Amino acid sequence: MSLTKQQQTATIAEFSENIRLLGQPLTTIATALQTTPETITAIAQLNARHIEDPWILRNYLLQQLQEAGLPHQPFTALTGDYRDYWFLDTARIAKGHL
């Protein structure tokens, strides 16, 4: 799934806002996803090694925000159920680790 420049800009802003709303340090997010804060930053900027990485981060953020009863910034390009996208490795996303 290729994003347009406008979708990329919006998705980067949406990641930034959801990370801000969650209020967790990047080290906490990274530990939960079994990676480094630098990798989280790269993925949030859409510089991911795997196409599934943004979906893993998205799912983590939305789950954590929901569990904390906090509002979230909706994602406009990373929408729906990742299992509906034939080109994604759904098992990798379901595992929830980067």
Short mmCIF file of C-alpha atoms in Angstrom, two decimals:
data_model
loop_
_atom_site.label_atom_id
_atom_site.label_comp_id
_atom_site.label_asym_id
_atom_site.label_seq_id
_atom_site.Cartn_x
_atom_site.Cartn_y
_atom_site.Cartn_z
CA MET A 1 0.00 0.00 0.00
CA SER A 2 1.63 3.18 -1.15
CA LEU A 3 0.63 6.37 0.54
CA THR A 4 0.43 9.68 -1.25
CA LYS A 5 2.60 12.52 0.06
CA GLN A 6 -0.48 14.01 1.72
CA GLN A 7 -1.32 10.67 3.38
CA GLN A 8 2.27 10.31 4.55
CA THR A 9 2.22 13.77 6.13
CA ALA A 10 -1.12 13.05 7.80
CA THR A 11 -0.01 9.64 9.09
CA ILE A 12 3.20 11.06 10.57
CA ALA A 13 1.13 13.73 12.34
CA GLU A 14 -1.33 11.10 13.57
CA PHE A 15 1.48 8.98 15.01
CA SER A 16 2.96 12.02 16.71
CA GLU A 17 -0.36 13.04 18.25
CA ASN A 18 -1.21 9.54 19.47
CA ILE A 19 2.23 9.14 21.04
CA ARG A 20 1.73 12.51 22.74
CA LEU A 21 -1.76 11.59 23.93
CA LEU A 22 -0.53 8.29 25.35
CA GLY A 23 2.16 10.05 27.33
CA GLN A 24 4.46 7.04 27.52
CA PRO A 25 8.18 7.56 27.05
CA LEU A 26 9.51 6.13 23.79
CA THR A 27 11.56 3.71 25.88
CA THR A 28 8.34 2.25 27.34
CA ILE A 29 6.76 1.87 23.90
CA ALA A 30 9.98 0.36 22.53
CA THR A 31 10.26 -2.14 25.37
CA ALA A 32 6.64 -3.24 24.89
CA LEU A 33 7.27 -3.75 21.17
CA GLN A 34 10.69 -5.37 21.74
CA THR A 35 12.69 -2.75 19.89
CA THR A 36 14.53 0.53 20.47
CA PRO A 37 13.27 4.10 20.86
CA GLU A 38 15.13 4.95 17.64
CA THR A 39 13.12 2.33 15.77
CA ILE A 40 9.85 3.70 17.18
CA THR A 41 10.86 7.19 16.02
CA ALA A 42 11.74 5.88 12.56
CA ILE A 43 8.45 4.01 12.21
CA ALA A 44 6.45 7.03 13.38
CA GLN A 45 8.20 8.96 10.60
CA LEU A 46 7.28 6.14 8.15
CA ASN A 47 10.89 5.03 7.78
CA ALA A 48 10.05 1.43 8.55
CA ARG A 49 12.02 -1.66 7.60
CA HIS A 50 8.85 -3.69 7.03
CA ILE A 51 5.50 -2.57 5.65
CA GLU A 52 3.81 -4.09 8.70
CA ASP A 53 5.76 -1.99 11.23
CA PRO A 54 3.46 1.06 11.13
CA TRP A 55 0.47 -1.23 11.68
CA ILE A 56 2.14 -2.80 14.72
CA LEU A 57 2.87 0.62 16.22
CA ARG A 58 -0.62 1.87 15.34
CA ASN A 59 -2.27 -1.12 16.99
CA TYR A 60 -0.17 -0.73 20.12
CA LEU A 61 -0.95 2.96 20.46
CA LEU A 62 -4.68 2.53 19.91
CA GLN A 63 -4.88 -0.40 22.34
CA GLN A 64 -2.96 1.45 25.05
CA LEU A 65 -5.04 4.60 24.62
CA GLN A 66 -8.27 2.60 24.78
CA GLU A 67 -7.14 0.68 27.89
CA ALA A 68 -6.23 3.97 29.59
CA GLY A 69 -9.57 5.50 28.64
CA LEU A 70 -7.82 8.24 26.70
CA PRO A 71 -8.95 9.81 23.43
CA HIS A 72 -7.05 9.06 20.25
CA GLN A 73 -6.32 10.77 16.97
CA PRO A 74 -7.92 8.61 14.26
CA PHE A 75 -5.63 7.30 11.55
CA THR A 76 -6.83 8.34 8.10
CA ALA A 77 -4.66 6.04 5.96
CA LEU A 78 -4.01 3.10 8.31
CA THR A 79 -7.67 2.24 8.61
CA GLY A 80 -9.77 -0.83 9.00
CA ASP A 81 -8.65 -4.31 9.87
CA TYR A 82 -5.11 -5.14 8.81
CA ARG A 83 -6.29 -8.67 7.98
CA ASP A 84 -8.26 -7.21 5.08
CA TYR A 85 -5.06 -6.14 3.30
CA TRP A 86 -3.81 -9.13 1.31
CA PHE A 87 -0.27 -7.77 0.98
CA LEU A 88 0.40 -7.54 4.72
CA ASP A 89 1.96 -10.33 6.77
CA THR A 90 -0.93 -10.61 9.19
CA ALA A 91 0.87 -13.11 11.43
CA ARG A 92 3.70 -10.60 11.94
CA ILE A 93 1.24 -7.86 12.89
CA ALA A 94 -0.74 -10.18 15.19
CA LYS A 95 2.47 -11.05 17.04
CA GLY A 96 2.73 -7.38 17.99
CA HIS A 97 6.52 -7.12 18.12
CA LEU A 98 8.87 -5.19 15.89
#
